[in-house]
Coordinates of C-alpha atoms in Angstrom, one line a residue:
Chain A
M218 CA 120.2 81.3 104.1
N219 CA 120.1 83.8 106.9
Y220 CA 119.3 87.3 105.9
S221 CA 119.6 90.2 108.3
K222 CA 116.5 92.3 108.4
S223 CA 117.1 95.7 106.8
S224 CA 116.5 98.8 109.0
F225 CA 113.4 100.9 108.8
F226 CA 115.2 103.7 107.1
T227 CA 116.9 101.4 104.6
Q228 CA 113.5 100.0 103.8
L229 CA 112.0 103.5 103.5
G230 CA 114.8 104.6 101.3
I231 CA 114.6 101.5 99.0
L232 CA 110.8 101.8 98.6
T233 CA 111.0 105.6 98.0
K234 CA 113.6 105.0 95.3
R235 CA 111.4 102.5 93.6
L236 CA 108.5 105.0 93.5
L237 CA 110.8 107.7 92.3
L238 CA 111.8 105.4 89.4
R239 CA 108.2 104.9 88.6
L240 CA 107.7 108.7 88.7
A241 CA 110.7 109.1 86.3
R242 CA 109.2 106.5 83.9
R243 CA 105.9 108.4 83.7
P244 CA 107.1 112.0 83.1
L245 CA 103.9 112.9 81.2
A246 CA 101.9 112.3 84.4
E247 CA 103.6 115.3 85.9
L248 CA 102.7 117.7 83.2
P249 CA 99.0 118.5 83.7
N250 CA 99.5 119.8 87.2
I251 CA 102.6 121.9 86.5
F252 CA 101.0 123.1 83.3
I253 CA 97.8 124.3 85.1
S254 CA 99.9 126.0 87.8
A255 CA 102.0 127.8 85.3
F256 CA 98.9 128.6 83.2
F257 CA 97.3 130.2 86.3
L258 CA 100.3 132.3 86.9
L259 CA 100.7 133.6 83.4
V260 CA 97.0 134.1 82.6
Y261 CA 96.1 135.7 85.9
D262 CA 99.1 138.0 85.8
G263 CA 98.3 138.9 82.2
A264 CA 94.6 139.4 82.7
L265 CA 94.5 141.1 86.1
G266 CA 98.0 142.5 86.6
G267 CA 97.1 145.7 84.7
V268 CA 94.0 146.2 86.8
F269 CA 95.3 145.5 90.3
G270 CA 99.0 146.2 90.1
G271 CA 101.3 148.6 88.3
N272 CA 99.5 151.7 87.1
A273 CA 96.6 150.8 89.3
A274 CA 98.6 151.1 92.5
G275 CA 96.7 153.2 95.0
T276 CA 93.3 151.6 94.2
P277 CA 91.5 149.7 96.9
F278 CA 93.4 146.6 95.8
D279 CA 96.8 148.1 96.6
F280 CA 97.7 145.0 98.6
A281 CA 99.6 144.1 95.5
N282 CA 101.9 147.0 96.2
G283 CA 102.4 147.7 92.6
N284 CA 103.4 144.2 91.6
F285 CA 100.5 141.9 91.0
L286 CA 102.8 139.0 90.2
N287 CA 103.9 138.9 93.8
F288 CA 100.3 138.8 94.8
I289 CA 99.2 136.0 92.4
L290 CA 102.3 133.8 92.5
P291 CA 101.2 132.1 95.8
V292 CA 98.0 131.0 94.0
S293 CA 100.1 129.0 91.5
I294 CA 102.3 127.7 94.3
V295 CA 99.3 126.4 96.2
S296 CA 98.0 124.9 93.0
A297 CA 101.4 123.2 92.4
S298 CA 101.5 121.8 95.9
V299 CA 98.3 119.8 95.2
S300 CA 100.7 117.5 93.4
G301 CA 101.2 115.9 96.8
G302 CA 97.9 114.3 96.2
A303 CA 99.6 111.7 94.0
S304 CA 100.8 109.9 97.2
G305 CA 97.4 108.3 97.6
I306 CA 97.4 107.2 94.0
Y307 CA 100.8 105.5 94.3
L308 CA 99.7 103.6 97.4
V309 CA 96.4 102.4 95.9
E310 CA 98.2 101.4 92.7
D311 CA 100.4 99.2 94.8
I312 CA 97.5 97.7 96.6
E313 CA 95.6 97.1 93.3
S314 CA 98.5 95.5 91.6
G315 CA 99.3 93.1 94.4
V316 CA 102.7 94.8 95.1
F317 CA 101.6 95.8 98.6
K318 CA 100.6 92.2 99.4
R319 CA 104.1 91.0 98.2
Y320 CA 105.7 93.4 100.6
Q321 CA 103.4 92.3 103.4
G322 CA 104.7 88.8 102.9
M323 CA 108.3 90.0 103.6
P324 CA 109.7 91.0 107.0
I325 CA 109.5 94.8 106.3
S326 CA 107.7 97.5 108.2
K327 CA 104.2 98.4 107.1
W328 CA 105.0 102.0 108.0
A329 CA 107.8 102.0 105.5
I330 CA 105.4 100.8 102.8
I331 CA 102.9 103.5 103.7
L332 CA 105.4 106.4 104.2
A333 CA 107.3 105.8 101.0
P334 CA 104.5 107.2 98.7
I335 CA 104.1 110.2 101.1
V336 CA 107.8 110.9 100.9
V337 CA 107.6 110.8 97.1
G338 CA 104.6 113.1 97.2
A339 CA 106.7 115.5 99.2
V340 CA 109.5 115.4 96.6
R341 CA 106.9 116.1 93.9
V342 CA 105.5 119.1 95.8
L343 CA 109.0 120.6 96.3
L344 CA 109.9 120.1 92.6
Q345 CA 106.7 121.6 91.3
A346 CA 106.6 124.5 93.7
T347 CA 110.3 125.2 92.9
L348 CA 109.6 125.2 89.2
I349 CA 106.7 127.6 89.6
M350 CA 108.7 129.9 91.8
T351 CA 111.5 129.9 89.2
L352 CA 109.1 130.8 86.5
G353 CA 107.6 133.5 88.7
S354 CA 111.1 134.9 89.4
I355 CA 112.0 134.9 85.6
I356 CA 108.9 136.9 84.7
G357 CA 109.4 139.5 87.5
A358 CA 108.3 138.3 90.9
D359 CA 110.4 139.9 93.6
P360 CA 109.8 138.9 97.2
A361 CA 109.9 141.7 99.8
T362 CA 111.8 139.3 102.0
G363 CA 114.5 138.7 99.4
F364 CA 115.7 135.3 98.2
L365 CA 115.3 133.7 101.6
G366 CA 111.6 134.4 101.3
Y367 CA 111.3 131.8 98.5
F368 CA 112.5 129.2 101.0
A369 CA 109.8 130.2 103.5
V370 CA 107.2 130.0 100.7
L371 CA 108.5 126.6 99.7
G372 CA 108.3 125.4 103.4
M373 CA 104.7 126.5 103.6
A374 CA 103.9 124.8 100.2
F375 CA 105.6 121.7 101.5
F376 CA 103.3 121.4 104.5
W377 CA 100.2 122.3 102.4
G378 CA 101.2 119.6 99.9
M379 CA 101.7 117.1 102.6
G380 CA 98.2 117.9 103.8
F381 CA 96.9 116.9 100.3
A382 CA 99.2 113.8 100.4
G383 CA 97.6 112.7 103.6
Y384 CA 94.1 113.4 102.4
S385 CA 94.6 111.5 99.2
V386 CA 96.2 108.5 100.9
A387 CA 93.2 108.4 103.3
A388 CA 90.7 108.8 100.4
G389 CA 92.5 106.2 98.3
V390 CA 92.7 103.4 100.9
R391 CA 89.1 104.1 102.0
S392 CA 87.7 104.1 98.5
G393 CA 90.0 101.2 97.5
S394 CA 90.7 102.6 94.1
S395 CA 93.3 105.0 92.5
Q396 CA 90.3 106.8 90.8
G397 CA 89.0 107.4 94.3
A398 CA 92.4 109.0 95.3
Q399 CA 92.4 111.0 92.1
A400 CA 88.9 112.3 92.5
A401 CA 89.6 113.3 96.1
T402 CA 92.0 116.0 94.9
F403 CA 89.1 117.9 93.2
L404 CA 88.5 119.3 96.7
F405 CA 91.3 121.5 95.7
F406 CA 89.1 123.6 93.4
P407 CA 86.6 124.9 96.0
A408 CA 89.5 125.2 98.5
L409 CA 91.3 127.5 96.1
F410 CA 88.5 129.6 94.8
L411 CA 86.5 130.1 98.0
A412 CA 89.4 132.1 99.2
P413 CA 91.0 135.5 98.5
T414 CA 92.4 134.2 95.2
F415 CA 92.3 137.3 93.0
T416 CA 91.8 140.1 95.5
P417 CA 92.7 140.7 99.1
R418 CA 90.2 139.3 101.7
Y419 CA 88.8 142.7 102.5
A420 CA 87.5 143.1 98.9
L421 CA 85.4 139.9 99.2
K422 CA 81.7 140.3 99.8
G423 CA 78.9 138.5 101.6
W424 CA 79.0 134.6 101.7
L425 CA 82.3 134.4 99.9
E426 CA 83.9 136.5 102.6
T427 CA 82.5 134.2 105.3
A428 CA 83.5 131.1 103.3
A429 CA 87.0 132.5 102.9
A430 CA 87.3 133.1 106.7
F431 CA 86.7 129.4 107.3
N432 CA 88.8 128.2 104.4
P433 CA 92.3 127.2 105.5
T434 CA 93.6 128.0 102.0
T435 CA 93.0 131.7 102.9
Y436 CA 95.6 131.7 105.6
V437 CA 98.2 129.9 103.5
L438 CA 97.7 132.4 100.7
E439 CA 97.9 135.3 103.1
G440 CA 101.0 133.9 104.7
M441 CA 102.8 133.5 101.4
R442 CA 101.6 137.0 100.2
A443 CA 103.0 138.5 103.4
I444 CA 106.4 137.0 102.5
M445 CA 106.2 138.1 98.9
I446 CA 104.8 141.6 99.4
E447 CA 105.1 142.9 102.9
G448 CA 108.3 141.4 104.4
W449 CA 108.7 139.3 107.5
V450 CA 105.2 140.0 109.0
S451 CA 105.3 137.5 111.8
D452 CA 101.6 137.0 112.6
L453 CA 100.5 136.4 109.0
I454 CA 103.4 134.1 108.2
L455 CA 103.0 132.2 111.5
K456 CA 99.3 131.8 110.8
G457 CA 100.1 130.4 107.4
F458 CA 102.6 127.9 108.7
L459 CA 100.3 126.9 111.6
V460 CA 97.4 126.3 109.2
A461 CA 99.4 124.4 106.6
G462 CA 101.2 122.4 109.3
G463 CA 98.0 121.7 111.1
F464 CA 96.3 120.6 107.8
A465 CA 99.3 118.2 107.2
F466 CA 99.2 116.8 110.7
I467 CA 95.4 116.2 110.7
T468 CA 95.3 114.5 107.2
L469 CA 98.5 112.5 107.7
S470 CA 97.2 111.2 111.0
F471 CA 93.9 110.4 109.3
A472 CA 95.9 108.7 106.5
V473 CA 97.9 106.6 108.9
I474 CA 94.7 105.4 110.7
S475 CA 93.0 104.7 107.4
A476 CA 95.9 102.8 106.0
K477 CA 96.4 100.8 109.1
T478 CA 92.8 99.7 109.1
A479 CA 92.6 99.0 105.4
T480 CA 95.8 97.0 105.3
E481 CA 95.3 95.0 108.5
K482 CA 94.9 91.2 108.1
S483 CA 91.2 90.5 107.7
Chain M
M143 CA 110.0 62.2 107.9
L144 CA 110.6 65.8 109.1
L145 CA 107.6 68.0 108.7
A146 CA 107.9 71.3 106.9
V147 CA 104.2 72.4 107.2
E148 CA 101.5 71.2 109.5
A149 CA 97.9 72.6 109.2
K150 CA 95.5 71.5 111.9
N151 CA 91.7 72.1 111.6
L152 CA 92.2 75.4 109.8
K153 CA 89.0 77.5 109.5
K154 CA 88.4 80.9 108.0
T155 CA 85.2 82.8 108.2
F156 CA 84.7 86.2 106.5
K157 CA 82.1 88.6 107.8
T158 CA 80.1 90.2 105.0
K159 CA 77.0 92.4 104.9
Q160 CA 75.1 89.3 103.7
G161 CA 76.3 87.3 106.8
N162 CA 79.3 85.1 107.5
V163 CA 81.0 83.2 104.7
E164 CA 83.0 80.1 105.6
A165 CA 85.8 80.1 103.0
V166 CA 87.7 77.3 104.8
R167 CA 85.7 75.0 107.0
D168 CA 88.2 72.4 108.2
V169 CA 91.5 71.9 106.5
S170 CA 94.3 69.7 107.9
F171 CA 97.4 68.3 106.3
K172 CA 101.0 67.6 106.8
V173 CA 103.8 68.3 104.3
N174 CA 107.1 66.6 104.5
K175 CA 110.4 68.4 104.0
G176 CA 111.5 68.4 100.4
E177 CA 108.3 67.3 98.8
I178 CA 105.8 69.0 96.5
F179 CA 102.4 69.0 98.0
G180 CA 99.5 69.8 95.8
I181 CA 96.3 71.4 96.9
L182 CA 93.7 70.5 94.2
G183 CA 90.3 72.0 94.0
P184 CA 88.0 74.2 91.9
N185 CA 87.6 78.0 92.1
G186 CA 86.2 78.9 95.5
A187 CA 87.2 75.7 97.2
G188 CA 89.3 77.5 99.8
K189 CA 92.8 76.8 98.3
S190 CA 94.0 80.4 98.1
T191 CA 92.5 81.3 101.5
T192 CA 94.4 78.3 103.0
I193 CA 97.6 79.5 101.4
L194 CA 97.1 83.1 102.7
M195 CA 96.6 81.8 106.3
L196 CA 99.7 79.6 106.1
T197 CA 101.8 82.5 104.8
T198 CA 100.7 84.9 107.6
L199 CA 98.8 87.2 105.2
L200 CA 95.4 86.3 106.5
R201 CA 94.2 85.9 110.1
I202 CA 93.2 82.4 111.1
T203 CA 89.7 82.1 112.5
S204 CA 90.5 78.9 114.3
G205 CA 92.9 76.0 114.1
T206 CA 96.7 76.1 114.0
A207 CA 99.5 76.1 111.5
K208 CA 103.2 75.6 111.7
I209 CA 106.0 76.1 109.3
N210 CA 109.2 74.3 110.3
D211 CA 107.8 74.1 113.8
L212 CA 107.1 77.8 114.0
D213 CA 103.6 78.9 114.7
V214 CA 102.4 81.1 111.9
V215 CA 100.5 83.4 114.3
K216 CA 102.9 83.6 117.2
N217 CA 106.1 83.6 115.1
D218 CA 104.8 85.4 112.0
S219 CA 107.9 87.4 111.4
E220 CA 110.3 84.4 111.7
V221 CA 107.9 82.4 109.4
R222 CA 108.1 85.1 106.7
N223 CA 111.9 84.7 106.8
K224 CA 111.6 81.0 106.0
I225 CA 109.0 81.1 103.3
G226 CA 108.6 82.4 99.7
I227 CA 105.3 83.3 98.3
A228 CA 104.0 83.6 94.7
L229 CA 100.4 84.5 94.8
Q230 CA 97.8 84.3 92.0
D231 CA 98.1 88.0 91.2
T232 CA 101.7 88.3 90.4
G233 CA 102.2 91.7 92.3
I234 CA 104.9 92.9 90.0
D235 CA 105.7 96.6 89.3
N236 CA 105.3 96.7 85.5
L237 CA 107.2 100.0 85.1
L238 CA 110.4 98.6 86.5
T239 CA 112.8 96.1 84.9
A240 CA 113.5 92.5 86.2
R241 CA 117.0 93.6 87.2
E242 CA 115.6 96.5 89.3
L243 CA 113.0 94.3 90.9
F244 CA 115.4 91.6 91.9
Y245 CA 117.9 94.2 93.2
T246 CA 115.1 96.0 95.2
T247 CA 113.9 92.7 96.6
A248 CA 117.4 91.6 97.6
R249 CA 118.0 94.9 99.4
L250 CA 114.7 94.7 101.2
W251 CA 115.7 91.2 102.4
G252 CA 118.7 92.9 104.0
L253 CA 121.5 92.1 101.5
S254 CA 124.2 94.7 101.0
K255 CA 124.4 96.6 97.7
S256 CA 127.2 94.4 96.2
K257 CA 125.6 91.1 97.4
S258 CA 122.2 92.3 96.0
K259 CA 123.9 92.9 92.6
D260 CA 125.4 89.3 92.7
R261 CA 122.1 87.8 93.8
T262 CA 120.3 89.7 91.0
K263 CA 122.6 88.1 88.4
E264 CA 122.1 84.6 89.9
M265 CA 118.3 85.0 89.9
L266 CA 118.1 86.4 86.4
N267 CA 120.1 83.4 85.2
L268 CA 118.0 81.0 87.3
V269 CA 114.6 82.1 85.8
G270 CA 116.1 82.6 82.3
L271 CA 115.5 86.4 82.1
T272 CA 119.1 87.6 81.7
E273 CA 118.5 88.8 78.2
A274 CA 115.3 90.6 79.1
A275 CA 116.8 91.9 82.4
D276 CA 116.8 95.6 81.4
R277 CA 113.4 95.6 79.7
R278 CA 110.4 97.0 81.6
V279 CA 108.2 94.2 82.9
K280 CA 105.2 95.5 81.0
T281 CA 106.8 94.2 77.8
Y282 CA 107.0 90.6 79.1
S283 CA 104.8 87.7 78.2
G284 CA 102.6 86.0 80.7
G285 CA 105.1 83.1 81.1
M286 CA 108.0 85.5 81.6
K287 CA 106.1 87.4 84.3
R288 CA 105.3 84.1 86.1
R289 CA 109.0 83.1 86.0
L290 CA 109.9 86.5 87.3
D291 CA 107.3 86.2 90.1
L292 CA 108.7 82.8 91.0
G293 CA 112.2 84.2 91.0
L294 CA 111.3 87.1 93.3
S295 CA 109.9 84.7 95.8
L296 CA 113.2 82.8 95.8
V297 CA 115.6 85.8 96.3
H298 CA 116.1 85.0 100.1
K299 CA 116.5 81.2 99.5
P300 CA 113.3 80.2 101.3
E301 CA 113.0 76.7 102.9
V302 CA 109.3 76.5 102.0
L303 CA 107.8 77.9 98.9
F304 CA 104.1 78.6 98.4
L305 CA 102.8 78.8 94.8
D306 CA 99.2 79.8 94.3
E307 CA 98.0 78.5 90.9
P308 CA 101.4 79.2 89.4
T309 CA 100.5 78.3 85.8
T310 CA 96.9 79.6 85.5
G311 CA 96.5 81.4 82.2
L312 CA 99.7 80.2 80.7
D313 CA 100.0 78.4 77.4
P314 CA 101.1 74.8 77.5
G315 CA 104.7 75.6 76.5
S316 CA 105.2 78.1 79.3
R317 CA 103.5 75.8 81.7
R318 CA 105.9 73.1 80.9
V319 CA 108.9 75.4 81.5
L320 CA 107.6 76.4 84.9
W321 CA 106.9 72.8 85.8
D322 CA 110.6 72.0 85.1
E323 CA 111.7 74.9 87.3
I324 CA 109.5 73.8 90.1
K325 CA 110.8 70.2 89.9
K326 CA 114.4 71.6 89.9
L327 CA 113.6 73.5 93.1
R328 CA 112.2 70.4 94.8
D329 CA 115.4 68.5 93.8
E330 CA 117.4 71.2 95.5
G331 CA 115.6 70.6 98.7
V332 CA 112.9 73.3 98.7
T333 CA 109.6 72.2 100.1
I334 CA 106.8 73.4 97.8
I335 CA 103.1 73.7 98.4
L336 CA 101.2 74.5 95.3
T337 CA 97.5 75.0 94.6
T338 CA 96.1 74.1 91.3
Q339 CA 92.9 73.5 89.5
Y340 CA 94.6 71.5 86.8
L341 CA 94.6 67.7 87.3
E342 CA 97.4 67.2 84.9
E343 CA 99.6 69.6 86.9
A344 CA 98.9 68.0 90.2
D345 CA 99.6 64.5 88.7
E346 CA 102.8 65.7 87.1
L347 CA 104.3 67.7 90.0
A348 CA 102.9 66.6 93.3
N349 CA 104.4 63.9 95.5
R350 CA 101.1 64.1 97.5
I351 CA 97.8 65.7 96.9
S352 CA 95.0 67.1 99.1
I353 CA 91.7 67.5 97.3
I354 CA 89.7 70.4 98.8
D355 CA 86.1 71.1 98.0
E356 CA 83.9 73.7 99.7
G357 CA 86.4 74.4 102.4
L358 CA 86.9 70.8 103.4
V359 CA 89.6 68.2 102.7
V360 CA 87.8 65.4 100.9
A361 CA 90.8 63.1 100.0
E362 CA 94.5 63.0 100.5
G363 CA 97.4 60.8 99.3
T364 CA 99.9 60.2 96.6
P365 CA 98.5 60.4 93.0
D366 CA 98.9 56.6 92.8
E367 CA 97.2 56.0 96.1
L368 CA 94.3 58.2 95.2
K369 CA 93.9 56.5 91.8
S370 CA 94.1 53.0 93.4
S371 CA 91.4 54.0 95.9
I372 CA 88.9 53.8 93.1
G373 CA 89.9 50.3 92.3
G374 CA 89.8 48.5 88.9
D375 CA 89.5 50.2 85.5
V376 CA 87.3 52.8 84.1
I377 CA 85.3 51.8 81.1
T378 CA 84.1 54.7 79.0
L379 CA 81.2 54.1 76.5
T380 CA 80.3 56.7 74.0
F381 CA 76.8 56.6 72.4
R382 CA 75.4 58.2 69.2
S383 CA 72.6 59.9 71.1
D384 CA 71.7 61.1 74.5
D385 CA 68.7 58.8 74.6
D386 CA 71.0 55.7 74.1
A387 CA 73.2 57.0 76.9
I388 CA 70.3 57.4 79.3
K389 CA 68.9 53.9 78.4
A390 CA 72.4 52.4 78.9
Q391 CA 72.7 54.0 82.3
T392 CA 69.6 52.3 83.5
I393 CA 71.0 48.9 82.5
I394 CA 74.6 49.3 83.7
E395 CA 74.8 49.5 87.5
N396 CA 76.9 52.1 89.3
S397 CA 77.6 54.1 86.1
D398 CA 77.9 57.8 85.7
I399 CA 76.5 59.7 82.8
E400 CA 77.7 62.9 81.2
D401 CA 76.3 64.0 77.9
K402 CA 76.6 61.0 75.5
Q403 CA 79.1 59.1 77.7
I404 CA 78.8 56.5 80.4
R405 CA 81.6 55.7 82.7
V406 CA 81.7 52.7 85.0
T407 CA 84.5 51.4 87.2
V408 CA 85.0 47.6 87.2
E409 CA 87.8 45.1 87.9
N410 CA 89.6 43.8 84.8
G411 CA 87.9 46.2 82.5
A412 CA 89.3 44.8 79.2
E413 CA 87.7 41.4 80.0
K414 CA 84.3 42.9 80.8
I415 CA 84.0 44.9 77.6
P416 CA 82.6 42.1 75.3
N417 CA 79.9 41.1 77.8
L418 CA 79.0 44.8 78.3
L419 CA 78.7 45.3 74.5
N420 CA 76.6 42.2 74.0
L421 CA 74.2 43.3 76.7
L422 CA 73.8 46.8 75.1
V423 CA 73.3 45.3 71.6
S424 CA 70.7 42.9 72.9
K425 CA 68.8 46.0 74.2
D426 CA 69.1 47.7 70.8
I427 CA 71.5 50.4 72.1
N428 CA 74.1 51.6 69.6
V429 CA 77.6 52.1 71.0
Q430 CA 79.9 54.5 69.1
S431 CA 83.1 53.7 70.9
V432 CA 84.4 52.0 74.0
S433 CA 87.7 52.2 76.0
A434 CA 89.1 50.9 79.3
N435 CA 91.7 52.9 81.2
K436 CA 93.3 53.0 84.6
P437 CA 91.5 55.7 86.8
S438 CA 92.8 59.2 86.5
L439 CA 92.8 62.0 89.0
D440 CA 89.7 63.2 87.2
D441 CA 87.9 60.0 88.2
V442 CA 89.2 60.4 91.8
F443 CA 87.9 63.9 91.9
L444 CA 84.5 62.9 90.4
K445 CA 84.2 60.1 93.0
V446 CA 85.0 62.3 96.0
T447 CA 83.1 65.4 95.0
G448 CA 80.4 64.2 92.6
Y449 CA 81.5 66.5 89.8
R450 CA 84.3 67.0 87.4
L451 CA 87.0 69.6 88.2
E452 CA 87.6 70.8 84.7
G453 CA 84.7 72.6 83.1
E454 CA 81.6 73.8 84.8
K455 CA 80.7 72.5 88.3
T456 CA 77.8 70.2 87.3
L457 CA 76.8 67.2 89.3
I458 CA 77.2 63.9 87.5
E459 CA 74.2 61.6 88.0
E460 CA 75.0 58.1 89.2
S461 CA 72.8 55.1 88.6
K462 CA 71.9 53.1 91.6

């Protein structure tokens, strides 16, 4: 029988749909990350909101402009966007189970096989970040840029999440195990906490201030905070997008090179 | 006869930290269209590596291979359109159902949505999984997974099918079901190359067999040709003790010893048994049982490699 070869985008669509089905069949796997992100939001706002926001407006921490929730929400969104790190796990699971080899034996593009988990990682990031923003909105977050601001924050979260997706794919295929891909996402913790997580950058001291200056997370948080608190402050928002986009570009390029090397015929 | 597969002096060397490993040293064979060709050998003989090279999944170090006259290196994409592959590790997504897997595979082969649905029904029926079609694969038995794997490799109606140890790990009943399906495919005109480490499987299914050991082809022919190459009958003598077996081996020329058994190949075995027994009794050696049989593939394997295929790889000593 003669079969016409399916197009690249058809292949990508079919493979993405398969991974989304897998995602839907393991809903519990989605819970820990979304739970941690929601937990961060509620606990930090509850514990620190009274100190840095509200009645405390006018203190040196007045970056919060009276609403600490607007200040802390980006931390939870950045935390939620780490869910893009699942991309590497999806790809390595396919390599480990032999599914990848089966696809290699078919006339389908290797790039479709590698891109599909990254697309699913993107969907995961968007879903989780949207859920956190919805929760934030329900409990009182109020972006200075209005409703459109949420879309800008979501865009930045998307690029940041893609950065983690690329990083986890590279770590996964290089370590050759899904545990390797999973472990790699622990980079997130120093990345999040060596940054102006709870206070504006000017309140940090000594080595932490220096570390924060070199930590890309800092610029993403500041970009999101500008949208939430100050309005369309072009330089901070642009910096946030450039850093998140740059992170995504670098790690995705690294992922593609790693995946190409790891999946080439030996 | 038209050729479906031609492998010429295939060689595969893997570079490792400990140095080069020659997984396949020199493998050549020809497979006719419409036949089942068995590649028989123990673990590590180079069977799977040979299959991976023929199916474009592994780079060939040297030598050439053609599938339906298409070079597997130069025309790898066309070759993939002609072949179906079921490797040792089934490579099945356990979270999906058989219906979803058949449909996804058909779509990836370029079938439209409606044709993919039709093909899915056909394939579920073919491999006997219609009733279990909407159950997740993780609930399937080993035999069902193998049948599903076989079915997935047939979605695009390949002309040549590669099966790498298709029944390893299956119970005898499931193995028999799979054998019947493989024979049915052969009868429909599909050329099948299967690797196996089961002598019975090679004997039952293969029209021709290539025995591979340590990366080399050591014998090739139809099962009957291979058995006839030994000549005569195999007499098997079983003794009460190892000592008796060892003593008997020194007396009976060209015999092989394994535990308490001696095996010797002679012409007209049944006629030779009385003389053989008289000789052993005269030397005060007690024989527990004796039988004469036509040679089996096991005997062929022993002859060409020096050890038995089933069980541990232990060299069998032969008396001179």
